[in-house]
Each structure stands twice: as C-alpha cells, then as structure tokens.
Coordinates of C-alpha atoms and ligand atoms in Angstrom, one line a residue:
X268 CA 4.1 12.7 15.9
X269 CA 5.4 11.9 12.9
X270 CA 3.2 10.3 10.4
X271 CA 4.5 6.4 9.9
X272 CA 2.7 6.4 6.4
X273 CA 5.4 8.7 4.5
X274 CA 7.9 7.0 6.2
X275 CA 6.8 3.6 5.0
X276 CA 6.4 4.7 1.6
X277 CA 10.0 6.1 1.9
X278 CA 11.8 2.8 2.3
X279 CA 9.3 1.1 0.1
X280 CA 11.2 3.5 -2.6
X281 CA 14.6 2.3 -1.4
X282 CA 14.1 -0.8 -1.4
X283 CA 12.7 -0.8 -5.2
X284 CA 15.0 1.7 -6.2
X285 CA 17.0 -1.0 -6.3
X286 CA 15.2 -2.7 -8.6
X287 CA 14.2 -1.3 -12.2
X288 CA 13.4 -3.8 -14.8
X289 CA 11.4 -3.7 -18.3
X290 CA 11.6 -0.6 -20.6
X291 CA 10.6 3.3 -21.3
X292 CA 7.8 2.8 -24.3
X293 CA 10.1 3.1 -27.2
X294 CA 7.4 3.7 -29.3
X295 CA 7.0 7.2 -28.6
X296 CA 10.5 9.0 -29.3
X297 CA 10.1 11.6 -26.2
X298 CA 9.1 8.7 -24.0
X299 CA 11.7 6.6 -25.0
X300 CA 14.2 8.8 -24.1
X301 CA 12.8 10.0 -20.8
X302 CA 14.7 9.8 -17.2
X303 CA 14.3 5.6 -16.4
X304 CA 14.8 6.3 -12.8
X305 CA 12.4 8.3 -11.6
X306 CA 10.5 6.8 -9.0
X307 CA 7.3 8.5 -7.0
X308 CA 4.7 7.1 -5.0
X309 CA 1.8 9.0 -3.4
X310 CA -1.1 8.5 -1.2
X311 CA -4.2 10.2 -1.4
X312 CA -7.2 9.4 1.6
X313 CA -10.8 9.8 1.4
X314 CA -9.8 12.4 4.9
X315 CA -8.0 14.4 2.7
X316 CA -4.3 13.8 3.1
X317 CA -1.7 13.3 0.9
X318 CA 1.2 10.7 1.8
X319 CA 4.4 10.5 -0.7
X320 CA 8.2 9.3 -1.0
X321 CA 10.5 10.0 -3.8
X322 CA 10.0 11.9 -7.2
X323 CA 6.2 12.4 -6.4
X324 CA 6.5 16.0 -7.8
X325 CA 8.5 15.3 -11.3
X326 CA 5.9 15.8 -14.2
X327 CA 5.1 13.1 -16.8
X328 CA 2.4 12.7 -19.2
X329 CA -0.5 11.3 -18.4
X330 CA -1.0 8.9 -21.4
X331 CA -3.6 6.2 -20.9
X332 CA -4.6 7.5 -17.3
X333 CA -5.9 10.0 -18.5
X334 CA -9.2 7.3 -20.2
X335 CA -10.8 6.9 -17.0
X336 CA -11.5 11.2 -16.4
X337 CA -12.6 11.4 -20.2
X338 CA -14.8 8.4 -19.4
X339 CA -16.2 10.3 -16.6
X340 CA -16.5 13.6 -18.3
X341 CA -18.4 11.7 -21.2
X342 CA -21.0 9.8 -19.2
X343 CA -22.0 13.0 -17.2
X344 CA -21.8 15.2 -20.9
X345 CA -24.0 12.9 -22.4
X346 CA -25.5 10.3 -19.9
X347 CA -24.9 6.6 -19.9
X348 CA -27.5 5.5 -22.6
X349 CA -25.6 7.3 -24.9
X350 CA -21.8 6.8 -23.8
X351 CA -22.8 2.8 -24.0
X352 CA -24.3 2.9 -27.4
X353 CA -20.9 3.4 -28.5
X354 CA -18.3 2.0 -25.9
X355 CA -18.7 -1.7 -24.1
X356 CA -18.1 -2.8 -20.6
X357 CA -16.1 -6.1 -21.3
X358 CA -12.4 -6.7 -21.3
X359 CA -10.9 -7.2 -24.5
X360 CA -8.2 -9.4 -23.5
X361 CA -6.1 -7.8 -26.0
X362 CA -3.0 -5.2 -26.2
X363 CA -4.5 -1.8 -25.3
X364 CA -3.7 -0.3 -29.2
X365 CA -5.6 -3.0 -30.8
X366 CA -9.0 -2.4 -32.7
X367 CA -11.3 -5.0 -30.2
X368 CA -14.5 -4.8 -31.3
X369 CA -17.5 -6.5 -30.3
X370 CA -18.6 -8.9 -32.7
X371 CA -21.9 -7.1 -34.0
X372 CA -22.4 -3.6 -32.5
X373 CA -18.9 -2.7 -33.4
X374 CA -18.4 -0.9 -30.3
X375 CA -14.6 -0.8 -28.7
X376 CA -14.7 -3.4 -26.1
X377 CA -14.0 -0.6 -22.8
X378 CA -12.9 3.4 -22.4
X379 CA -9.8 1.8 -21.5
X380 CA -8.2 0.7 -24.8
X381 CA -7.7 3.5 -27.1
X382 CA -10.6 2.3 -29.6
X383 CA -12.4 3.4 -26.8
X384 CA -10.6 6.2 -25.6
X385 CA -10.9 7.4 -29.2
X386 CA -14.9 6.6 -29.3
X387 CA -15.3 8.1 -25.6
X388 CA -13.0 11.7 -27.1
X389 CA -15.7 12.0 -30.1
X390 CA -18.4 11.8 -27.3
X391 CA -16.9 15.0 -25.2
X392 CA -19.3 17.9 -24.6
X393 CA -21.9 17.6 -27.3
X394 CA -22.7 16.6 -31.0
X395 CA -21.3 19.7 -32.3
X396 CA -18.5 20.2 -30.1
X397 CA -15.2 21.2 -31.9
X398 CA -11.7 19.9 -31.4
X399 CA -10.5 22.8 -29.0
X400 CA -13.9 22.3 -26.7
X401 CA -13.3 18.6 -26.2
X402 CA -9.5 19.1 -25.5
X403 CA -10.3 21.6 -23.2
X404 CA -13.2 19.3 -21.3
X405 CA -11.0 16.5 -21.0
X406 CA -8.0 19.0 -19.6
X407 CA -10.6 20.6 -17.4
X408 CA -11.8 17.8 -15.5
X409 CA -8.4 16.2 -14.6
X410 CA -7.4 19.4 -13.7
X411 CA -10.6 19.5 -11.6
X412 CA -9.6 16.4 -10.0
X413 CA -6.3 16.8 -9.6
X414 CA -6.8 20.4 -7.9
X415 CA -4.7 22.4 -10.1
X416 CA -4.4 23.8 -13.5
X417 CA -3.4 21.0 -15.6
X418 CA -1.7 21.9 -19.1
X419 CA -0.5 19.7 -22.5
X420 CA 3.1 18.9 -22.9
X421 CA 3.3 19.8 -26.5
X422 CA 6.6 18.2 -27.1
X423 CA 5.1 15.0 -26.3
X424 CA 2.2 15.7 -28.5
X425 CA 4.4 16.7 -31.9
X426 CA 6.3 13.5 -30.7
X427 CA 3.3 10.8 -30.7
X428 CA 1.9 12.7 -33.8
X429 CA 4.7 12.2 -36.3
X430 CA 4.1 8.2 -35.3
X431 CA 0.7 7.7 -34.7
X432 CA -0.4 5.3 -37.7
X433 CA -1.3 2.8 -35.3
X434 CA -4.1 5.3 -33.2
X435 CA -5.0 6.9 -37.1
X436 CA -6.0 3.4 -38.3
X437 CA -8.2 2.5 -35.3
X438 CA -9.9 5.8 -35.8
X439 CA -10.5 5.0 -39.9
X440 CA -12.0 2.0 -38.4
X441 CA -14.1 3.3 -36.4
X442 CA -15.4 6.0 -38.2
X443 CA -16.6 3.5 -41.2
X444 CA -18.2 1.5 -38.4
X445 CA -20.4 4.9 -37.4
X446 CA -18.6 5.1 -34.1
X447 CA -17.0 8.3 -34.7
X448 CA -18.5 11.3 -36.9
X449 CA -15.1 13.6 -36.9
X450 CA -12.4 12.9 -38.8
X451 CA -10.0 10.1 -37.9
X452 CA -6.9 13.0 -37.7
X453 CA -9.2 15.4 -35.7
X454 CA -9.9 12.7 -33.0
X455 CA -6.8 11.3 -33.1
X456 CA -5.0 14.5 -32.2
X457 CA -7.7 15.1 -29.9
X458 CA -6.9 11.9 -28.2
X459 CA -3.4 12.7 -27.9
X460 CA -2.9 15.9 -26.7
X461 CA -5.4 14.6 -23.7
X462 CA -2.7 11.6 -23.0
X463 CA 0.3 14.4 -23.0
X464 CA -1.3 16.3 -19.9
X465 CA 1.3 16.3 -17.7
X466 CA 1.1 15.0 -13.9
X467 CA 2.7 14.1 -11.0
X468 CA 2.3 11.1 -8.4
X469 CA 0.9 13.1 -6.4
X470 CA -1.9 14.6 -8.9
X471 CA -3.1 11.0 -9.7
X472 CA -3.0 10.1 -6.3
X473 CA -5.5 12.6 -5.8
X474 CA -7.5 12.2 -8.6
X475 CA -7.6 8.6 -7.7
X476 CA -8.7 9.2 -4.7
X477 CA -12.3 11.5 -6.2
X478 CA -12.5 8.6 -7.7
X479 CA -11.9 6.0 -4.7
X480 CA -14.4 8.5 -2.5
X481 CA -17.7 8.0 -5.1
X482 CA -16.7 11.4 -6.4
X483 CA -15.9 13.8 -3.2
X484 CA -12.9 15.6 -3.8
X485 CA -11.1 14.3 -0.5
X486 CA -9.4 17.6 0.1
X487 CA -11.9 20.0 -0.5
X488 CA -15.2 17.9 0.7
X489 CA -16.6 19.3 -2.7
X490 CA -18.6 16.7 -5.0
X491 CA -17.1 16.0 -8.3
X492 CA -18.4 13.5 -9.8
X493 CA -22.2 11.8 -9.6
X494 CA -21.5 8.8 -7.4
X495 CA -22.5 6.9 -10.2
X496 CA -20.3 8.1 -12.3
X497 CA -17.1 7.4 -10.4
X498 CA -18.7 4.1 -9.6
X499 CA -18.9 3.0 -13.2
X500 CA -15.3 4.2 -14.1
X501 CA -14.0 2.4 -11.0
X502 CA -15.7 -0.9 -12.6
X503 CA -14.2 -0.7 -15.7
X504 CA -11.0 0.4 -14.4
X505 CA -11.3 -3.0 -12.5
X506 CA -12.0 -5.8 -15.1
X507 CA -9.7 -3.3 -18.0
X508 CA -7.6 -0.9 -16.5
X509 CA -4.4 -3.1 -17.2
X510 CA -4.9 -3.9 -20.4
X511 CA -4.4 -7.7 -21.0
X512 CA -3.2 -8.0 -17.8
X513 CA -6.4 -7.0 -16.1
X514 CA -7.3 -10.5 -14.6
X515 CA -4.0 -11.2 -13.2
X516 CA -3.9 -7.8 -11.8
X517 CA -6.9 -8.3 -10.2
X518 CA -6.2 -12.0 -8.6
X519 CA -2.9 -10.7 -7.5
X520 CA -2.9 -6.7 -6.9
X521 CA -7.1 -6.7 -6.6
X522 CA -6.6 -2.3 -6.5
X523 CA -8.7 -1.0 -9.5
X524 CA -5.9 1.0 -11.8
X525 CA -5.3 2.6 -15.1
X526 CA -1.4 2.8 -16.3
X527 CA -0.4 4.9 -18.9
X528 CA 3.0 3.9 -21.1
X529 CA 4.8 7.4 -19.2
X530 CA 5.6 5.4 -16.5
X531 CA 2.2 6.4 -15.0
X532 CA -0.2 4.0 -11.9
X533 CA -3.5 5.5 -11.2
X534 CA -5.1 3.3 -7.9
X535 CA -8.3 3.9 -6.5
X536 CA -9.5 1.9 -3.6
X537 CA -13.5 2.8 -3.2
X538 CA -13.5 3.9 0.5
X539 CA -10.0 3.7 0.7
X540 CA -7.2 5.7 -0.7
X541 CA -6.0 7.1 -4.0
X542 CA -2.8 6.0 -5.6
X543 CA -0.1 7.5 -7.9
X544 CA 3.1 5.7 -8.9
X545 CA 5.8 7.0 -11.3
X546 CA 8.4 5.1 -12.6
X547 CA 8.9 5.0 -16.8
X548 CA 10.3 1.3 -17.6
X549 CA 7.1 -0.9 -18.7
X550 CA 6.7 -4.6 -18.7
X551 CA 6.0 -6.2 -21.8
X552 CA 2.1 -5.1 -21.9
X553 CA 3.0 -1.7 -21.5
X554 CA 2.6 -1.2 -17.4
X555 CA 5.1 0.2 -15.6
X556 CA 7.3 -3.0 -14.2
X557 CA 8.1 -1.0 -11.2
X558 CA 4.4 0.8 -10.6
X559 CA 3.2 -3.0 -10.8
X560 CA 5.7 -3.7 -8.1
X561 CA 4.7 -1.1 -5.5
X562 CA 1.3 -1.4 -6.3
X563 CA 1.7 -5.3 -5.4
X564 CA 3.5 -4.2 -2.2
X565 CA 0.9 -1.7 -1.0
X566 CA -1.8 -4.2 -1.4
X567 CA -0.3 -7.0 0.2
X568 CA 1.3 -4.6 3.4
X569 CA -1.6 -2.7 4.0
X570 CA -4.2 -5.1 2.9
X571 CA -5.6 -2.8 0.3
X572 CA -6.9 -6.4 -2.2
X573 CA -10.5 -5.6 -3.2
X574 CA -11.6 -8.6 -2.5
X575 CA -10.1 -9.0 1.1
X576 CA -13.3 -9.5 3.4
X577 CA -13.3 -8.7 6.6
X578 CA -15.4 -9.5 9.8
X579 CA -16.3 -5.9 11.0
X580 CA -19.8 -6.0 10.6
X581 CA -20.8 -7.1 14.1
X582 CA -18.4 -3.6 15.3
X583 CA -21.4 -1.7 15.0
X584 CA -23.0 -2.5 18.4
X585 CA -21.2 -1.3 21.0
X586 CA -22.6 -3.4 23.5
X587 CA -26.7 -4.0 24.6
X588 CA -27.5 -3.9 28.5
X589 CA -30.7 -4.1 30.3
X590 CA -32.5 -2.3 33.1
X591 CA -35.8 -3.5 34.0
X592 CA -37.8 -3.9 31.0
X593 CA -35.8 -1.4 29.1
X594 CA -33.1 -2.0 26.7
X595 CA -30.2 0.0 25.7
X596 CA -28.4 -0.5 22.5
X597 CA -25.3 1.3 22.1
X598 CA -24.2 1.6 18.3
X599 CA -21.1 2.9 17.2
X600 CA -18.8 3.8 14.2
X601 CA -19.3 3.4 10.4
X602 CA -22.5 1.8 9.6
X603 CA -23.7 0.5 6.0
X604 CA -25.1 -2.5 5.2
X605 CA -22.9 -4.8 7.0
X606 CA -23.0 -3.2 10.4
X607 CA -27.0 -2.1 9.5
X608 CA -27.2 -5.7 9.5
X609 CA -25.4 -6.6 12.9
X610 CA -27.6 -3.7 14.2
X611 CA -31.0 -5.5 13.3
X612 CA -29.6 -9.1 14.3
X613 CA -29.0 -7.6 17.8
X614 CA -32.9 -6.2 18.0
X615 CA -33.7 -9.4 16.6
X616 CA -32.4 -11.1 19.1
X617 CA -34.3 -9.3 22.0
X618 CA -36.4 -10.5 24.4
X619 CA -40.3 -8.3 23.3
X620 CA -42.4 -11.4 23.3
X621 CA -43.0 -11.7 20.2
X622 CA -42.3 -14.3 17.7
X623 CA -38.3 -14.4 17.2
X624 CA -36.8 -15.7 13.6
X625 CA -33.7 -18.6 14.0
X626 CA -30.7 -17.3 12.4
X627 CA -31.5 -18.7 8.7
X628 CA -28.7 -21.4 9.6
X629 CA -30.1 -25.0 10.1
X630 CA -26.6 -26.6 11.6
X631 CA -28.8 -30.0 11.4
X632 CA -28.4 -29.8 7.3
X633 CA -24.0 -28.6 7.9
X634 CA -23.0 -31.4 10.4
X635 CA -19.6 -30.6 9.5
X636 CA -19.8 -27.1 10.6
X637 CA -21.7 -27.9 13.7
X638 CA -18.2 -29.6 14.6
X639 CA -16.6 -26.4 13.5
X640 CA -18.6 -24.2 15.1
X641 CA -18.3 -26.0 18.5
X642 CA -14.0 -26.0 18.0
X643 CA -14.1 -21.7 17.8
X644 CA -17.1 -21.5 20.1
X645 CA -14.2 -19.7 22.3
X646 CA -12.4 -17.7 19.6
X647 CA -16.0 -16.3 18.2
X648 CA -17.1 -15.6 21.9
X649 CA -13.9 -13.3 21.7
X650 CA -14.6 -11.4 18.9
X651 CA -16.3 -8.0 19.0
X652 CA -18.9 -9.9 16.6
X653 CA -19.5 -13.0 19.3
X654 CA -19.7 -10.5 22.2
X655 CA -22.4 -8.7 20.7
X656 CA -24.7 -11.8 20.5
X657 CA -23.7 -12.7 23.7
X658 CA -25.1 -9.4 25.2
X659 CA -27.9 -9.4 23.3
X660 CA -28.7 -12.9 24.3
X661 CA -28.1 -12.2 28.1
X662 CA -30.5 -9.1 27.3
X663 CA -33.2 -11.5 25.5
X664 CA -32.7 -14.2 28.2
X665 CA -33.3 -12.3 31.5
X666 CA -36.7 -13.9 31.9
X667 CA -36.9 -11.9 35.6
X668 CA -38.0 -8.6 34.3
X669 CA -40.4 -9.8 31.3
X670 CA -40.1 -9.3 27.8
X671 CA -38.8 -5.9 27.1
X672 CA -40.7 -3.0 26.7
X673 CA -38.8 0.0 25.7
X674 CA -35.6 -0.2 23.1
X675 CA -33.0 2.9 23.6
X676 CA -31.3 3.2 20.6
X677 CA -27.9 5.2 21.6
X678 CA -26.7 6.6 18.6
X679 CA -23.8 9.1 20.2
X680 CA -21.0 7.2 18.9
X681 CA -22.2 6.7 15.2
X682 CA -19.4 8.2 13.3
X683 CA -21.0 7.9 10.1
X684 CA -24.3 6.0 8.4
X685 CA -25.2 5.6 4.8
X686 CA -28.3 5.5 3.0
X687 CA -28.7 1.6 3.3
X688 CA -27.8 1.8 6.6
X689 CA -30.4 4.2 7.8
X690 CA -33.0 2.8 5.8
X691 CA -32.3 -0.9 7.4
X692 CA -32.2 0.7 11.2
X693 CA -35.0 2.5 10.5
X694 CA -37.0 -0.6 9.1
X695 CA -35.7 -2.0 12.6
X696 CA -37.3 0.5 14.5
X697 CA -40.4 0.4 12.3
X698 CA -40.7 -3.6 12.9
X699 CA -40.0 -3.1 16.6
X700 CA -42.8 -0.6 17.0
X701 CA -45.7 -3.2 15.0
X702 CA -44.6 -5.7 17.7
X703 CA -45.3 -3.1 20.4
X704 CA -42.1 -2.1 21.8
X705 CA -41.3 1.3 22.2
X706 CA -38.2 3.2 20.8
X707 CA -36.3 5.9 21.6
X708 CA -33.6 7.2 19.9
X709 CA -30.8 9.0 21.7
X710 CA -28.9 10.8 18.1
X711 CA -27.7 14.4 19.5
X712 CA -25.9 14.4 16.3
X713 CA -29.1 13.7 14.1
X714 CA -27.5 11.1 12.4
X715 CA -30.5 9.1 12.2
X716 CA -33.6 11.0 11.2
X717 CA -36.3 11.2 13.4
X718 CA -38.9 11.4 11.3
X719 CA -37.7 9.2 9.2
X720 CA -37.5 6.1 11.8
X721 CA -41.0 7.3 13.2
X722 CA -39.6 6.9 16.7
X723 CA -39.5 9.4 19.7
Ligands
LIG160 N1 -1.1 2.8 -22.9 C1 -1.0 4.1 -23.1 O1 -0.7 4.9 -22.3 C2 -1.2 4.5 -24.5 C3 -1.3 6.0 -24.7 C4 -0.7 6.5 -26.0 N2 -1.0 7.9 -26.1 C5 -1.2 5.7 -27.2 O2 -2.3 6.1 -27.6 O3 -0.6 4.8 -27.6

C-alpha cells in the first residue's frame, strides 16, 4: 500500500505553492537573497518514520531553531538550577532581537529570544569552556538529533557577522548585567555560527520529533535527551517559540514550534509527530508566512491542536464479563493516566461487597446536566466509554452469583503502560486485595510487574 500521509503532504505543497506571501529576512544579506520558493514539509513519528513533499532535502540555515537544542544541551551541561539563574521561563511579548529583561534579576526573558540564546551559548559545556568547545556542543547535539553530521554554512556566518550590531549590543548588555562572562564578540560569533548550521525539512522534522518523543530518538529507539529535559524545551517552545506571536500561535496553530528567519518551522507534538517546514518569506515578526500556513493546515486536518481533548480514556477496558463469582477484565491499548483511570472506575464499580464510592458527581447540585445527561443517555451508552460502565455495571449487578470473589485482570492486549499508569493499576489491585478479593493477573508480556502489583 501506498502510504496516504506523503501523499497528503504532496498536495498540501501544491496547493500552497500557490501561495507565497511576506518576505526573505532582508536583514541578513545571504538570506535576503536566498531562493523565495522553496517549499518542504516533513513528518517525523514517535514509530520512527519520516513522511515529506516538496524541497524537504534543500539545506538552509538553521537560525533561531537552532535555540531550543542549545537549551537542551545547556540544561543537561549544567543542570536546571544553574541554566535558570540566568535565563527565564516567561514570554517576552516582544520582537525576538530585543534586549527583554526581567525587571530585577536581569535575566533574558526565555532561550528563545536571542538575549537568551546568547545567555544559554555562554552556558555550553562548562565555566571554562572556550569558543571552539561550545560551537562544537551546540553542532554536536543537533547533529545528534538530527542523525547526521551537521556542519556551519560559513558564508552565512561572514554574512550575519559584518551586520550583527544589533546581537553585539544585546551581548554588551548582558555582560554588564553579569549574565555573560566572555566577551560580547566571542559569544556573539559563537551564537551565530550555531544559527548558520545548515538543515533540511526533513532534519528538523526529526529532531522535532526527539523532542516530541520526551527524548527517544524515534528512529533509532536510543534515548537522547533526559525526559525532563525535552519536556522543559517543549514548554518554552510553547508559550515563546514564535516570538511575539507565541499566544496567537498557540490559540490558533496549538503545535509547540521554534522558526528561525531562514525560512525554518521546527514542530513537535509530545506523543505525536515531529515537524519541519521550509519556505524563506517571513511575516512581519519574522516567521515564515508560508511555514505558519502549513503548520495551520496540519493542525486543523489532522487534529494535531495541543489543546484538543479527546474522550479515549474509557478505550482502555476492553470489555468486563462474569462467570460465577469471577470477574474478567479485559484491558487493552495505551494506558497512562487517563485510561489508568477508566481501569480503576471499572474495578470500582464491581460487585465484592464492600463499600462502593458514587462517582464524585452529585447531579442533585447540576440540575441542568441531569437534563443533559438524560438527552445523550443513548449517544454515551454507544460510546466505547458508556459500554464499559455498562459491562461493569451488569458485572456488579448480577446479584445471582454473590459479590465477586476473584478479579482476572487480562492484560494480553496492553500495547503499552507508563509509569502512572502502572502505579494506579497496581494501587487497584492493592485496594482490591484489602477488601478481600483475589487477583490474578494474566500479562504474558510482563507489562505489568508482578511483584510490583503484589498479585498472583
Ligand atoms: N529569528 C532568528 O532566526 C534570528 C537568528 C539570527 N541569527 C539572529 O540572531 O538575528
């Protein structure tokens, strides 16, 4: 079969081609000049493949994308106490080249502005660490990330260099606040010879995507980054990645992303997928108009908005039946918290004789949603969610056979469970053995330690 992903993202580029508003950055002479036309958009999942249309291979420099991987690099050089003595964790609300300082400790606002990109270069490595070892660190671990030998576009670097006043007065700044201890001119080159690291779609898809998986590298399985680590950048990539723009990004777009004035989109989706777009024309705060575009598409085709919830949770039990005074509970999928907790509402819900919790909802105090509730009585009963309760209520209800004495716990279809989720379930098991039932716990796979849920 032909994948339908590569071919979606194929007329996606059609249809934008079409369209190519805003600008190359004109302040940067190379840039300026560079191929407006170029358009690439890839796709990188936490399964490990890559999905891509159009000029996903053509090479740009990495510019302001590059802030989230020195971010990273610096918080595991030098841990976080240190990193956020000198960088903050707010948006500044302001262009990303201008000096936003908070009010008393003088810190850059976020990594993602360059005061911060500046503050988080000095931090690279260690105290003593020369220009050539922090250029290298920062190269290093995108070309980590990305999965291949990364290298500086030196062109680009003489080119920003011979008008880089702007980045050179932010650094004077800093270094009178204490911020940075190198010279301005050191850090400032520093700083951009790590934005002219050249890239493809493709590479920032995938380095998205290390980023998207809490730090697996989704093609090689291999752990990159602490979890925390990724987690953090992913944060501030979210309330500051798009500069001034960052709250309309979020309302409208809701994928956490860095752009850098190349042309450059780099998406990660936690759980989800990796993203890299390529086209060079920016808007007027210095995203790429086009990049903005598709990311806006691939969120709203595909659902991809951070804050879309969903109603999967109850997915995890398969289905509950009864035989006697045993009860079988068939779990299934992807479990975390939310389907943890549909898992311990079903047990809940059983029939042991002992003392049973309501559901925490008093529909006495929400008349109005009593009245709701009663309209999709029907349309909940149909849902995977609905049929769940119902099972466990027919289980809990069949007065013939007694309060149930042994719980089977079937976990053969798990696909995967996290650390919440096995701590809840096993909490489950715990509580179910203290009011005397008996568990068994059918796991060929081991998913669920034994030992650890204290059950046979
Ligand atoms: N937004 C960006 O990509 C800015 C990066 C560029 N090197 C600069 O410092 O101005």
């Amino acid at each position: 079969m032909r994948h339908p992903i590569p071919d979606y993202l194929a007329s996606l580029v059609t249809e934008l081609g079409a369209v190519n508003p805003g600008e190359t950055a004109q302040y940067i002479p190379v840039l300026a000049e560079a191929d407006p036309d170029r358009f690439g958009i890839a796709l990188a999942t936490p399964t490990g493949r890559l999905h891509f249309a159009g000029d996903a291979d053509v090479e740009f420099t990495i510019q302001s994308a590059s802030k989230p991987f020195t971010y990273a690099a610096a918080l595991v050089d030098r841990g976080f106490a240190a990193v956020d003595r000198q960088v903050g964790l707010n948006p500044s609300g302001e262009a990303f080249n201008e000096l936003s300082l908070e009010a008393e400790s003088h810190r850059p606002d976020n990594a993602m502005i360059n005061a911060g990109a500046l503050a988080v270069h000095q931090l690279l490595v260690g105290p003593e660490a020369s220009r050539k070892e922090r250029l290298d660190r920062a190269v290093e671990i995108m070309s980590l990330l990305a999965g291949r030998r990364l290298s500086v576009d030196w062109e680009t670097y003489e080119s920003e260099m011979a008008v880089s006043d702007r980045n050179l007065s932010l650094a004077h700044m800093l270094r009178s606040y204490g911020v940075l201890q190198d010279s301005a001119e050191e850090i400032v080159a520093g700083y951009v010879a790590q934005c002219a690291v050249l890239v493809t779609a493709k590479d920032l898809a995938v380095m998205g995507a290390c980023l998207a998986t809490g730090g697996i590298h989704p093609m090689t399985g291999e752990r990159m980054l602490p979890y925390i680590v990724a987690r953090r950048v992913v944060s501030v990539m979210t309330s500051s990645g798009m500069y001034d723009a960052a709250g309309q990004w979020l309302a409208d777009v809701g994928i956490p992303a860095k752009s850098g004035v190349a042309g450059g989109v780099l998406g990660a989706l936690p759980g989800r997928v990796g993203i890299g777009v390529f086209s060079p024309r920016l808007d007027e705060v210095g995203n790429s108009a086009r990049g903005v575009l598709a990311c806006r598409r691939l969120s709203e085709d595909f659902r991809l908005h951070l804050m879309d919830g969903d109603s999967l949770g109850g997915t995890a039990v398969r289905f509950v039946e009864r035989e006697g005074d045993r009860v079988f509970v068939h779990l299934q999928g992807v479990i975390r918290f939310g389907g943890a907790e549909a898992v311990l509402d079903a047990l809940t819900d059983l029939d042991t004789g002992a003392e049973k919790p309501g559901t925490g909802w008093d529909a006495a105090v929400y008349p109005r949603w009593q009245e709701a509730a009663a309209d999709s009585a029907a349309l909940a009963a149909a849902t995977s969610g609905g049929a769940v309760h119902e099972a466990a209520a027919v289980a809990a209800r069949d007065e013939n056979d007694g309060p149930i004495r042994t719980v089977v716990l079937n976990l053969t279809r798990v696909d995967r469970i996290d650390d919440v989720g096995r701590r809840l379930i096993a909490e489950g098991v715990r509580r179910l053995q203290a009011d005397g039932v008996r568990v068994e716990v059918e796991d060929p796979e081991r998913i669920l330690p034994l030992e650890e849920a204290g059950a046979h």
